[in-house]
Amino acid sequence: MIKEQSAIEETKGVQVMQEDRSWKAELVRYLKDAIIPDDPIAAKRIKFKAARFTMIGDELYKIAINGPLLKCLDKERAEYVLKEIHEGSCGNHSGGRSLA
């Protein structure tokens, strides 16, 4: 089956604003350079959260309990990956039940 159109409707005319600080910026600073926030509560939070993450090169990975390392993506890249997965060969798969 060849798809004529994408299953994803693209929105046109939307301006995407990039955040200067992503959710992982403080973790990366702590893991790479041991820089913690001045606020003691925020510093404690970063140290606690950083125990579940690691850096390989310049990439941040979450350490899964019983699985592989999970690469941390920024919002834009994560949305792209989700679109690719949902638009792939199983994009129109209806699951165990067929539609009548």
PDB file of C-alpha atoms in Angstrom:
ATOM      1  CA  MET A   1       0.000   0.000   0.000  1.00  0.00           C
ATOM      2  CA  ILE A   2       1.447   3.351  -1.036  1.00  0.00           C
ATOM      3  CA  LYS A   3       0.390   6.372   0.963  1.00  0.00           C
ATOM      4  CA  GLU A   4      -0.774   9.338  -1.082  1.00  0.00           C
ATOM      5  CA  GLN A   5      -0.635  11.720   1.862  1.00  0.00           C
ATOM      6  CA  SER A   6       1.042  11.826   5.211  1.00  0.00           C
ATOM      7  CA  ALA A   7      -1.019  10.635   8.176  1.00  0.00           C
ATOM      8  CA  ILE A   8       0.214  13.692  10.075  1.00  0.00           C
ATOM      9  CA  GLU A   9      -1.462  16.998   9.373  1.00  0.00           C
ATOM     10  CA  GLU A  10       1.157  19.728   9.329  1.00  0.00           C
ATOM     11  CA  THR A  11       0.196  23.083  10.826  1.00  0.00           C
ATOM     12  CA  LYS A  12       1.247  26.009   8.686  1.00  0.00           C
ATOM     13  CA  GLY A  13       1.998  29.499   9.875  1.00  0.00           C
ATOM     14  CA  VAL A  14       3.104  28.513  13.373  1.00  0.00           C
ATOM     15  CA  GLN A  15       6.167  30.149  14.839  1.00  0.00           C
ATOM     16  CA  VAL A  16       8.264  27.851  17.009  1.00  0.00           C
ATOM     17  CA  MET A  17      10.165  29.563  19.797  1.00  0.00           C
ATOM     18  CA  GLN A  18      13.251  27.825  21.144  1.00  0.00           C
ATOM     19  CA  GLU A  19      13.822  27.900  24.874  1.00  0.00           C
ATOM     20  CA  ASP A  20      17.244  29.129  25.913  1.00  0.00           C
ATOM     21  CA  ARG A  21      17.233  26.652  28.786  1.00  0.00           C
ATOM     22  CA  SER A  22      16.059  23.161  28.053  1.00  0.00           C
ATOM     23  CA  TRP A  23      15.112  20.787  30.842  1.00  0.00           C
ATOM     24  CA  LYS A  24      18.484  19.078  30.582  1.00  0.00           C
ATOM     25  CA  ALA A  25      20.777  22.144  30.661  1.00  0.00           C
ATOM     26  CA  GLU A  26      21.372  22.070  34.445  1.00  0.00           C
ATOM     27  CA  LEU A  27      21.985  18.303  34.367  1.00  0.00           C
ATOM     28  CA  VAL A  28      24.560  18.659  31.598  1.00  0.00           C
ATOM     29  CA  ARG A  29      26.340  21.484  33.444  1.00  0.00           C
ATOM     30  CA  TYR A  30      26.479  19.398  36.614  1.00  0.00           C
ATOM     31  CA  LEU A  31      27.612  16.169  34.930  1.00  0.00           C
ATOM     32  CA  LYS A  32      30.224  17.790  32.659  1.00  0.00           C
ATOM     33  CA  ASP A  33      31.600  20.601  34.815  1.00  0.00           C
ATOM     34  CA  ALA A  34      30.254  19.889  38.347  1.00  0.00           C
ATOM     35  CA  ILE A  35      28.464  23.277  38.329  1.00  0.00           C
ATOM     36  CA  ILE A  36      25.470  23.393  40.651  1.00  0.00           C
ATOM     37  CA  PRO A  37      22.899  26.150  41.213  1.00  0.00           C
ATOM     38  CA  ASP A  38      23.456  28.601  44.069  1.00  0.00           C
ATOM     39  CA  ASP A  39      20.092  27.731  45.600  1.00  0.00           C
ATOM     40  CA  PRO A  40      20.688  24.816  48.031  1.00  0.00           C
ATOM     41  CA  ILE A  41      17.299  23.230  47.301  1.00  0.00           C
ATOM     42  CA  ALA A  42      17.878  23.355  43.530  1.00  0.00           C
ATOM     43  CA  ALA A  43      21.412  22.001  44.024  1.00  0.00           C
ATOM     44  CA  LYS A  44      20.101  19.056  46.041  1.00  0.00           C
ATOM     45  CA  ARG A  45      17.445  18.382  43.385  1.00  0.00           C
ATOM     46  CA  ILE A  46      20.041  18.395  40.573  1.00  0.00           C
ATOM     47  CA  LYS A  47      22.388  16.063  42.480  1.00  0.00           C
ATOM     48  CA  PHE A  48      19.520  13.636  43.153  1.00  0.00           C
ATOM     49  CA  LYS A  49      18.296  13.704  39.540  1.00  0.00           C
ATOM     50  CA  ALA A  50      21.824  13.451  38.075  1.00  0.00           C
ATOM     51  CA  ALA A  51      22.318  10.038  39.692  1.00  0.00           C
ATOM     52  CA  ARG A  52      19.941   8.621  37.042  1.00  0.00           C
ATOM     53  CA  PHE A  53      21.785  10.175  34.077  1.00  0.00           C
ATOM     54  CA  THR A  54      25.188   9.920  32.409  1.00  0.00           C
ATOM     55  CA  MET A  55      27.106  11.751  29.697  1.00  0.00           C
ATOM     56  CA  ILE A  56      28.732   9.971  26.761  1.00  0.00           C
ATOM     57  CA  GLY A  57      30.629  12.525  24.738  1.00  0.00           C
ATOM     58  CA  ASP A  58      28.331  15.523  24.508  1.00  0.00           C
ATOM     59  CA  GLU A  59      25.122  13.475  24.684  1.00  0.00           C
ATOM     60  CA  LEU A  60      22.953  13.018  27.785  1.00  0.00           C
ATOM     61  CA  TYR A  61      21.544   9.549  28.493  1.00  0.00           C
ATOM     62  CA  LYS A  62      19.124   8.324  31.150  1.00  0.00           C
ATOM     63  CA  ILE A  63      20.168   5.127  32.892  1.00  0.00           C
ATOM     64  CA  ALA A  64      17.268   2.662  32.624  1.00  0.00           C
ATOM     65  CA  ILE A  65      16.719   0.212  35.473  1.00  0.00           C
ATOM     66  CA  ASN A  66      16.910  -2.990  33.411  1.00  0.00           C
ATOM     67  CA  GLY A  67      17.585  -1.830  29.905  1.00  0.00           C
ATOM     68  CA  PRO A  68      19.778   0.155  27.577  1.00  0.00           C
ATOM     69  CA  LEU A  69      20.804   3.763  28.006  1.00  0.00           C
ATOM     70  CA  LEU A  70      18.040   6.091  26.820  1.00  0.00           C
ATOM     71  CA  LYS A  71      19.190   9.080  24.766  1.00  0.00           C
ATOM     72  CA  CYS A  72      17.699  12.359  25.972  1.00  0.00           C
ATOM     73  CA  LEU A  73      16.259  14.484  23.166  1.00  0.00           C
ATOM     74  CA  ASP A  74      15.246  18.106  23.037  1.00  0.00           C
ATOM     75  CA  LYS A  75      11.596  18.866  22.321  1.00  0.00           C
ATOM     76  CA  GLU A  76      12.043  19.465  18.587  1.00  0.00           C
ATOM     77  CA  ARG A  77      13.968  16.230  18.004  1.00  0.00           C
ATOM     78  CA  ALA A  78      11.519  14.215  20.142  1.00  0.00           C
ATOM     79  CA  GLU A  79       8.563  15.490  18.098  1.00  0.00           C
ATOM     80  CA  TYR A  80      10.369  14.531  14.877  1.00  0.00           C
ATOM     81  CA  VAL A  81      11.088  11.012  16.169  1.00  0.00           C
ATOM     82  CA  LEU A  82       7.452  10.531  17.234  1.00  0.00           C
ATOM     83  CA  LYS A  83       6.210  11.665  13.808  1.00  0.00           C
ATOM     84  CA  GLU A  84       8.578   9.244  12.083  1.00  0.00           C
ATOM     85  CA  ILE A  85       7.467   6.332  14.257  1.00  0.00           C
ATOM     86  CA  HIS A  86       3.752   7.024  13.891  1.00  0.00           C
ATOM     87  CA  GLU A  87       4.021   7.644  10.151  1.00  0.00           C
ATOM     88  CA  GLY A  88       6.048   4.497   9.447  1.00  0.00           C
ATOM     89  CA  SER A  89       4.956   1.146   8.058  1.00  0.00           C
ATOM     90  CA  CYS A  90       2.640   0.515  11.019  1.00  0.00           C
ATOM     91  CA  GLY A  91       1.154   4.014  10.989  1.00  0.00           C
ATOM     92  CA  ASN A  92      -2.297   2.806   9.934  1.00  0.00           C
ATOM     93  CA  HIS A  93      -2.182  -0.406  11.949  1.00  0.00           C
ATOM     94  CA  SER A  94      -5.473  -0.867  13.798  1.00  0.00           C
ATOM     95  CA  GLY A  95      -4.181  -3.290  16.405  1.00  0.00           C
ATOM     96  CA  GLY A  96      -5.750  -6.606  17.376  1.00  0.00           C
ATOM     97  CA  ARG A  97      -9.273  -5.584  16.430  1.00  0.00           C
ATOM     98  CA  SER A  98     -10.183  -4.788  12.866  1.00  0.00           C
ATOM     99  CA  LEU A  99     -12.670  -2.086  12.074  1.00  0.00           C
ATOM    100  CA  ALA A 100     -16.048  -3.302  10.797  1.00  0.00           C
TER     101      ALA A 100
END
